[in-house]
mmCIF file of C-alpha atoms in Angstrom:
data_model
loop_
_atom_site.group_PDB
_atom_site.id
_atom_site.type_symbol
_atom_site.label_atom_id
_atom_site.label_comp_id
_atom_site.label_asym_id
_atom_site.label_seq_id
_atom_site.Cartn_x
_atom_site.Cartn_y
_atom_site.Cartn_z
ATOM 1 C CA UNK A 1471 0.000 0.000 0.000
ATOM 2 C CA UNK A 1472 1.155 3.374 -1.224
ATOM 3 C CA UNK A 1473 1.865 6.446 1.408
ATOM 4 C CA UNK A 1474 -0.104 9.890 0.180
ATOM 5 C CA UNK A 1475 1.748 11.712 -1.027
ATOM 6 C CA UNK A 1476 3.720 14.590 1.547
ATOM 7 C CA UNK A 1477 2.062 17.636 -0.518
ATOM 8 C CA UNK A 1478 -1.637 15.714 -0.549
ATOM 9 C CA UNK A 1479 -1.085 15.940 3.579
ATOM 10 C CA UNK A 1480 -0.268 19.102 3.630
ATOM 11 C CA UNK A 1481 -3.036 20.275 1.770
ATOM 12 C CA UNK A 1482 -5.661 18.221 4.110
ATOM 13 C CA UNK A 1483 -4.056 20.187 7.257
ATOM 14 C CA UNK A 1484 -4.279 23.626 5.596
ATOM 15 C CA UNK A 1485 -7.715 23.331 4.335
ATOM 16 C CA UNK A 1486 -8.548 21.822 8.118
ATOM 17 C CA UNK A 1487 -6.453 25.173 9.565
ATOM 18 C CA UNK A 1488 -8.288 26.923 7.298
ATOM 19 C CA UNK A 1489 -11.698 25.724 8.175
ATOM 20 C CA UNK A 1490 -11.493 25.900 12.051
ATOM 21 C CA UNK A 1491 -9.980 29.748 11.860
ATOM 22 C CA UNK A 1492 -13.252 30.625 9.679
ATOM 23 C CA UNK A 1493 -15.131 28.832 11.934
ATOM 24 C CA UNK A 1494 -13.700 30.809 15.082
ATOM 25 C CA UNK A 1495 -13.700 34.446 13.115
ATOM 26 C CA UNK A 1496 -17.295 33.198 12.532
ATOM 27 C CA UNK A 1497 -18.288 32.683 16.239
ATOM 28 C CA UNK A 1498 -16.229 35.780 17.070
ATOM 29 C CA UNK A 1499 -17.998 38.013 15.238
ATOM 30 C CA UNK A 1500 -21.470 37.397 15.703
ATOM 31 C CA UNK A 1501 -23.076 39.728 18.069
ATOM 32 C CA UNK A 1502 -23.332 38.618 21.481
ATOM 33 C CA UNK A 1503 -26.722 37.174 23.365
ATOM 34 C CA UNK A 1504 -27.577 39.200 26.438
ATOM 35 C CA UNK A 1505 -30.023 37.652 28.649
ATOM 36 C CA UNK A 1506 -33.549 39.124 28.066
ATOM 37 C CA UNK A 1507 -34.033 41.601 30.790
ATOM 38 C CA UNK A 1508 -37.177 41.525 32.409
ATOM 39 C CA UNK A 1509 -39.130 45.129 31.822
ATOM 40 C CA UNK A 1510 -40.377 45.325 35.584
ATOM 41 C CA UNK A 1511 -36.999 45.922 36.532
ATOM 42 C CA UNK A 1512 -35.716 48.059 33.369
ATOM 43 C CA UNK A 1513 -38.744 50.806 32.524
ATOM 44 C CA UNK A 1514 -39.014 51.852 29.167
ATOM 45 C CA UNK A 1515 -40.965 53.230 26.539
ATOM 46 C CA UNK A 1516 -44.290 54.744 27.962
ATOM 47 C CA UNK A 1517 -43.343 53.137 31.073
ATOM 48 C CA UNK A 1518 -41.147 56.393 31.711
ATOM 49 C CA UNK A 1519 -41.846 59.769 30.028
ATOM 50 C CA UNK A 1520 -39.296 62.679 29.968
ATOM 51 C CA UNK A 1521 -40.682 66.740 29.617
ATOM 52 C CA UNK A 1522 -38.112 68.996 29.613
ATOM 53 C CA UNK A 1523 -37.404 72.501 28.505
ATOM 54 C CA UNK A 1524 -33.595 73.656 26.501
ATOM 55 C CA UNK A 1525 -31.715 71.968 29.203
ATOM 56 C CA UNK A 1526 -32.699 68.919 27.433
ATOM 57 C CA UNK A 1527 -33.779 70.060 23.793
ATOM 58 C CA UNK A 1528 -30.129 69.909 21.713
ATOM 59 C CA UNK A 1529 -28.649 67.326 20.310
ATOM 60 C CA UNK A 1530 -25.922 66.388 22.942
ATOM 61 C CA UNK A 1531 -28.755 65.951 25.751
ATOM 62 C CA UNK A 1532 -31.312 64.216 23.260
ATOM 63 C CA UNK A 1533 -28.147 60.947 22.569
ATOM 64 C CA UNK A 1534 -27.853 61.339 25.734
ATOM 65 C CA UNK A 1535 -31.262 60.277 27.346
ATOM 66 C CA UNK A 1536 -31.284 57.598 24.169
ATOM 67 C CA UNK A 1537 -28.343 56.054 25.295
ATOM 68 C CA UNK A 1538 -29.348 56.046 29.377
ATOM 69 C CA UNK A 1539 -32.985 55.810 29.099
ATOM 70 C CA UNK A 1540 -33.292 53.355 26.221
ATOM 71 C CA UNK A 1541 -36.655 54.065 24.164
ATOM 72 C CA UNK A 1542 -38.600 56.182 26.482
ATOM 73 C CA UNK A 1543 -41.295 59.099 25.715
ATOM 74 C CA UNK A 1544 -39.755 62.032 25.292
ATOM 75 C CA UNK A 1545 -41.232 65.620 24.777
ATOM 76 C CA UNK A 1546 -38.767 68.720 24.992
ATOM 77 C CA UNK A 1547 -39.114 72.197 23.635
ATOM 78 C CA UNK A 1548 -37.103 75.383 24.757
ATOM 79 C CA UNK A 1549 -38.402 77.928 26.491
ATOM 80 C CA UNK A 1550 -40.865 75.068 27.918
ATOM 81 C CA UNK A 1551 -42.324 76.519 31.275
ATOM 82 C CA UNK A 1552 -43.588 74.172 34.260
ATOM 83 C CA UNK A 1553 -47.464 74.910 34.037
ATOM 84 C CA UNK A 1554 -47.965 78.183 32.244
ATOM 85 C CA UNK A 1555 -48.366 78.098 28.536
ATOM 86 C CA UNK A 1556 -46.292 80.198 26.079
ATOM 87 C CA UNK A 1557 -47.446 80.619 22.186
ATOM 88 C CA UNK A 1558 -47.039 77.440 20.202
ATOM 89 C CA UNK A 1559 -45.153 76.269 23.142
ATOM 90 C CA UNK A 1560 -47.455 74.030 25.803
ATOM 91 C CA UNK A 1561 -46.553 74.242 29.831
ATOM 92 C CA UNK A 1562 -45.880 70.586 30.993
ATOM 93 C CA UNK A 1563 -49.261 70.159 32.346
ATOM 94 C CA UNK A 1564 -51.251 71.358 29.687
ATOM 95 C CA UNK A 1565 -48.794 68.417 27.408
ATOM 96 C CA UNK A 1566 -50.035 66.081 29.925
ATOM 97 C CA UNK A 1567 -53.484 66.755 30.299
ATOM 98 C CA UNK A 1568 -54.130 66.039 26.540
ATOM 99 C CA UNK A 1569 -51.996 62.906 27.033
ATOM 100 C CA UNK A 1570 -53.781 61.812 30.261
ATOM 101 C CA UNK A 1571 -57.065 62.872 28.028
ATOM 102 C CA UNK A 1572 -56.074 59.732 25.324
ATOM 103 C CA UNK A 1573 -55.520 57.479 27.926
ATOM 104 C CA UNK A 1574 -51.896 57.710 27.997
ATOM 105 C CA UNK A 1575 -50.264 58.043 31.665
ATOM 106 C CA UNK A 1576 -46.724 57.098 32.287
ATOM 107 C CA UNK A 1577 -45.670 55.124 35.666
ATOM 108 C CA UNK A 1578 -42.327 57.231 36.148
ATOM 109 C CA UNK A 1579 -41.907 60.825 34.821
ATOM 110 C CA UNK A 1580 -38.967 62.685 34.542
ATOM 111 C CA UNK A 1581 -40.006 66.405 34.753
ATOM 112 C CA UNK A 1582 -36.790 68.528 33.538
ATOM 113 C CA UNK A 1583 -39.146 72.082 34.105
ATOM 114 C CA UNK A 1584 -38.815 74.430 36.675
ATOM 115 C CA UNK A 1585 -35.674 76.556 35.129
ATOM 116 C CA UNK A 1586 -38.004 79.278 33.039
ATOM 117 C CA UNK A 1587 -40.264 79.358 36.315
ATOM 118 C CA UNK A 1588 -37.876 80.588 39.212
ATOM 119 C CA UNK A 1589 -39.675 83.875 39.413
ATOM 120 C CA UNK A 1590 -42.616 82.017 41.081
ATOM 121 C CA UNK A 1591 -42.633 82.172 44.515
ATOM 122 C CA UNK A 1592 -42.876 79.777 46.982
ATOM 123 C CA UNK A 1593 -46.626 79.084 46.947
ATOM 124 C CA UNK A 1594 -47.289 79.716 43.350
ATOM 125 C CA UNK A 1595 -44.542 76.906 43.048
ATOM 126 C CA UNK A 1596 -46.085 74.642 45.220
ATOM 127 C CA UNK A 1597 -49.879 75.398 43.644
ATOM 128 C CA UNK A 1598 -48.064 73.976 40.283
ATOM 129 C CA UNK A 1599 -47.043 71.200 41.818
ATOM 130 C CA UNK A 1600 -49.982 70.049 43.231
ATOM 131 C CA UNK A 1601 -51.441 69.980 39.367
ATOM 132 C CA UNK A 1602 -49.184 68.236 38.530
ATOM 133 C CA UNK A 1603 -49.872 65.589 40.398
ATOM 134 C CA UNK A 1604 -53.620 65.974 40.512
ATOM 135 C CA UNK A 1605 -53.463 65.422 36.441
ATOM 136 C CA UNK A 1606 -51.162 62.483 37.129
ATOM 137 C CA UNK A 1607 -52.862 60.793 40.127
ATOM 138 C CA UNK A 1608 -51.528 59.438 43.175
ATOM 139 C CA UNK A 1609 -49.751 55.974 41.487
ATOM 140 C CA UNK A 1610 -46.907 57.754 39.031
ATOM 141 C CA UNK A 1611 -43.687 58.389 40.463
ATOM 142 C CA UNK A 1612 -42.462 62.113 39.898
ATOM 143 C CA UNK A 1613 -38.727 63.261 39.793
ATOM 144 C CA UNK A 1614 -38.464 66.923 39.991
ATOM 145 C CA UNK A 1615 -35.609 69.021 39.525
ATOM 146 C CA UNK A 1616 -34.102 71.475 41.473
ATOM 147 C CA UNK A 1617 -33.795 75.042 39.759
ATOM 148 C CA UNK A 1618 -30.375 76.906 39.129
ATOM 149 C CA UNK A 1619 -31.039 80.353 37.690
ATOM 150 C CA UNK A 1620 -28.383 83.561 37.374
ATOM 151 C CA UNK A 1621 -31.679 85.779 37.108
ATOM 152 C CA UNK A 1622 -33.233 84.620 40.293
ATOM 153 C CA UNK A 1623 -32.526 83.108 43.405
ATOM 154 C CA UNK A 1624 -34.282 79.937 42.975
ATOM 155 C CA UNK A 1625 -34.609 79.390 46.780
ATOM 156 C CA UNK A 1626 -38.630 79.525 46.421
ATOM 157 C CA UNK A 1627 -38.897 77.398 44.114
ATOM 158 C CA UNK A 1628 -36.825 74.872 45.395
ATOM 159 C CA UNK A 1629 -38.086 74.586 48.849
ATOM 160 C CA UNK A 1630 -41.545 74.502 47.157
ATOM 161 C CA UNK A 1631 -39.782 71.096 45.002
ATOM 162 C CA UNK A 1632 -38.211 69.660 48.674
ATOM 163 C CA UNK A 1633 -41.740 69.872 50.745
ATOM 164 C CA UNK A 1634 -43.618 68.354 47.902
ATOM 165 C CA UNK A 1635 -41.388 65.725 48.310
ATOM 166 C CA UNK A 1636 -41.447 65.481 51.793
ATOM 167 C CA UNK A 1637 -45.094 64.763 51.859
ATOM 168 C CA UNK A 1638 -45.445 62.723 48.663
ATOM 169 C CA UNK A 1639 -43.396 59.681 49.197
ATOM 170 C CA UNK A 1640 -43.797 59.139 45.022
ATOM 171 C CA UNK A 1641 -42.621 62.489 44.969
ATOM 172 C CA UNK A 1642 -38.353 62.177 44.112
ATOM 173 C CA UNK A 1643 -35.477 64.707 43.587
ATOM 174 C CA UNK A 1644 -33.048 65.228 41.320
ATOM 175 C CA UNK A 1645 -30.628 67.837 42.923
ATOM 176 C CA UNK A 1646 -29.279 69.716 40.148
ATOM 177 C CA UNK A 1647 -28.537 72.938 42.744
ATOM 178 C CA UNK A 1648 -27.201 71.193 45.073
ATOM 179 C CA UNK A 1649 -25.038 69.427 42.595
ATOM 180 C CA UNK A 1650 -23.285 72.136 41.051
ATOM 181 C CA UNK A 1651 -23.351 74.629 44.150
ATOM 182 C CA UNK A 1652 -19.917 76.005 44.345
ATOM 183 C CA UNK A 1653 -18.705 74.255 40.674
ATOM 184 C CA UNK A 1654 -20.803 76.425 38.217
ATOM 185 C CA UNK A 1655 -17.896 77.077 36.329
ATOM 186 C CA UNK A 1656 -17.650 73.133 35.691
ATOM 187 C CA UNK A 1657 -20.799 72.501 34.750
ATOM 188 C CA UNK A 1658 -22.475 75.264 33.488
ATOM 189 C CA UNK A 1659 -21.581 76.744 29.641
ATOM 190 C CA UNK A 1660 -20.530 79.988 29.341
ATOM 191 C CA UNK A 1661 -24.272 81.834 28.691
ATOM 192 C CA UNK A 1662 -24.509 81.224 32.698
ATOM 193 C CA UNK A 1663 -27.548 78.827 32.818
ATOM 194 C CA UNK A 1664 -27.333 76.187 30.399
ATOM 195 C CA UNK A 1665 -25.504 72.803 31.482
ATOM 196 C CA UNK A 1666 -22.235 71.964 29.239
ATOM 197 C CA UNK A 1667 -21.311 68.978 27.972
ATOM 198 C CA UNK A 1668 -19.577 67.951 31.768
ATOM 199 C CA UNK A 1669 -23.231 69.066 33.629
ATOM 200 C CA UNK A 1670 -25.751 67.543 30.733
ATOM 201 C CA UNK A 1671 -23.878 64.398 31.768
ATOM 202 C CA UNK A 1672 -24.082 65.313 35.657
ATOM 203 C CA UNK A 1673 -27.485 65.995 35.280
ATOM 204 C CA UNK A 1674 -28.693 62.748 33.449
ATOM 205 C CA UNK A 1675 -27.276 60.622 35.738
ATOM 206 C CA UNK A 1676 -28.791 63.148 38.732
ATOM 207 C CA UNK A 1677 -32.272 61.656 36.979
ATOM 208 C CA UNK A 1678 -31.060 58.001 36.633
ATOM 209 C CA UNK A 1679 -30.656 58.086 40.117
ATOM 210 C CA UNK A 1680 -33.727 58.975 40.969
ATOM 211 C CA UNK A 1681 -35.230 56.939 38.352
ATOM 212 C CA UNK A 1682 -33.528 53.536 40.085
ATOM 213 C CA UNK A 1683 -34.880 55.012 43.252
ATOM 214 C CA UNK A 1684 -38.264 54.927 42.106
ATOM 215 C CA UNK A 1685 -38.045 51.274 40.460
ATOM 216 C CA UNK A 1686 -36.826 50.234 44.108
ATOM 217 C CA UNK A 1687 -40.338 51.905 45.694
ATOM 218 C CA UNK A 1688 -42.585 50.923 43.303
ATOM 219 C CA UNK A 1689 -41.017 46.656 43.797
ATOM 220 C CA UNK A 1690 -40.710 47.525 47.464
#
């Protein structure tokens, strides 16, 4: 009986070298399976709704709440104010009233407004507050924002945002004041109110916090 012939060998062994390296480039490549996460512990879509005014409507804070969020609601508009309508330019509540109106109601909601309202005063604040959550009912949790404004001095607002939250356990907030007290110049851009890159990334994960928070309550 003949021996193959050295060269036929060698071929077999390439074409097997060949064939595993494809097969592991192959495996490597494809994309990876992630567990399926189960959506009562991960909120999404109109599970969690985001309003927000020019603190959130640019490009930067939009791929932002994308990439943290995942696909939630979002509605943002500059210049958006807290309850108080402007032309072609609906206050929070009114946006939520007509969604409330379709049947729509979100279990968490993210409520990035109270920047274009720090003139209000302390009771005013707290009035606007209580509509919101008389249009939302007593079962969605709320994260509020606290207010940083140059023009005013935000402290009646913001102590309107802490009691409401002090008497409405579903009632959560994201510090933004307290964040950046004493670091402006790190987080804010150079107009004096609007968050840079370093506090739209502060500010998001202010609202993730919360967010988590809430998710803990509501399984609790």
């Amino acid at each position: 009986m003949k021996r193959p012939p050295v060269i036929f060998l060698l071929v077999i062994i390439v074409c097997l070298f060949v064939s595993s390296g494809l097969h592991f480039l192959d495996n490597y490549t494809k994309p990876i399976a992630y567990a399926a996460i189960d959506p009562k512990t991960i909120p999404d879509g109109d599970n969690v709704w985001y309003i927000g005014d020019s603190y959130s409507d640019n490009t930067y804070m939009r791929a932002k709440i994308n990439e943290t969020f995942g696909n939630i609601f979002v509605d943002v508009q500059s210049g958006k104010r807290f309850a108080r309508d402007l032309a072609g330019n609906p206050a929070g509540t009114t946006l939520l009233r007509k969604y409330v109106a379709t049947g729509r109601k979100p279990t968490y909601l993210i409520y990035e407004l109270d920047t274009n309202d720090s003139d209000l005063s302390s009771a005013e604040a707290a009035q606007e507050i209580a509509e919101l959550r008389e249009i939302l009912g007593s079962d969605t949790y709320i994260i509020l924002m606290t207010a940083h404004s140059i023009a005013y001095d935000n402290v009646a607002f913001n102590s309107a945002v802490w009691r409401a939250a002090a008497n409405d356990d579903r009632i959560l907030v994201a510090d933004w004041q307290g964040a950046i007290q004493g670091q402006e110049t790190t987080y804010i851009s150079s107009d004096l109110l609007h968050p840079n890159a370093a506090g739209h990334n502060l500010l998001i994960k202010l609202f993730k916090e919360q967010l988590d928070r809430a998710v803990r309550l509501a399984q609790g």
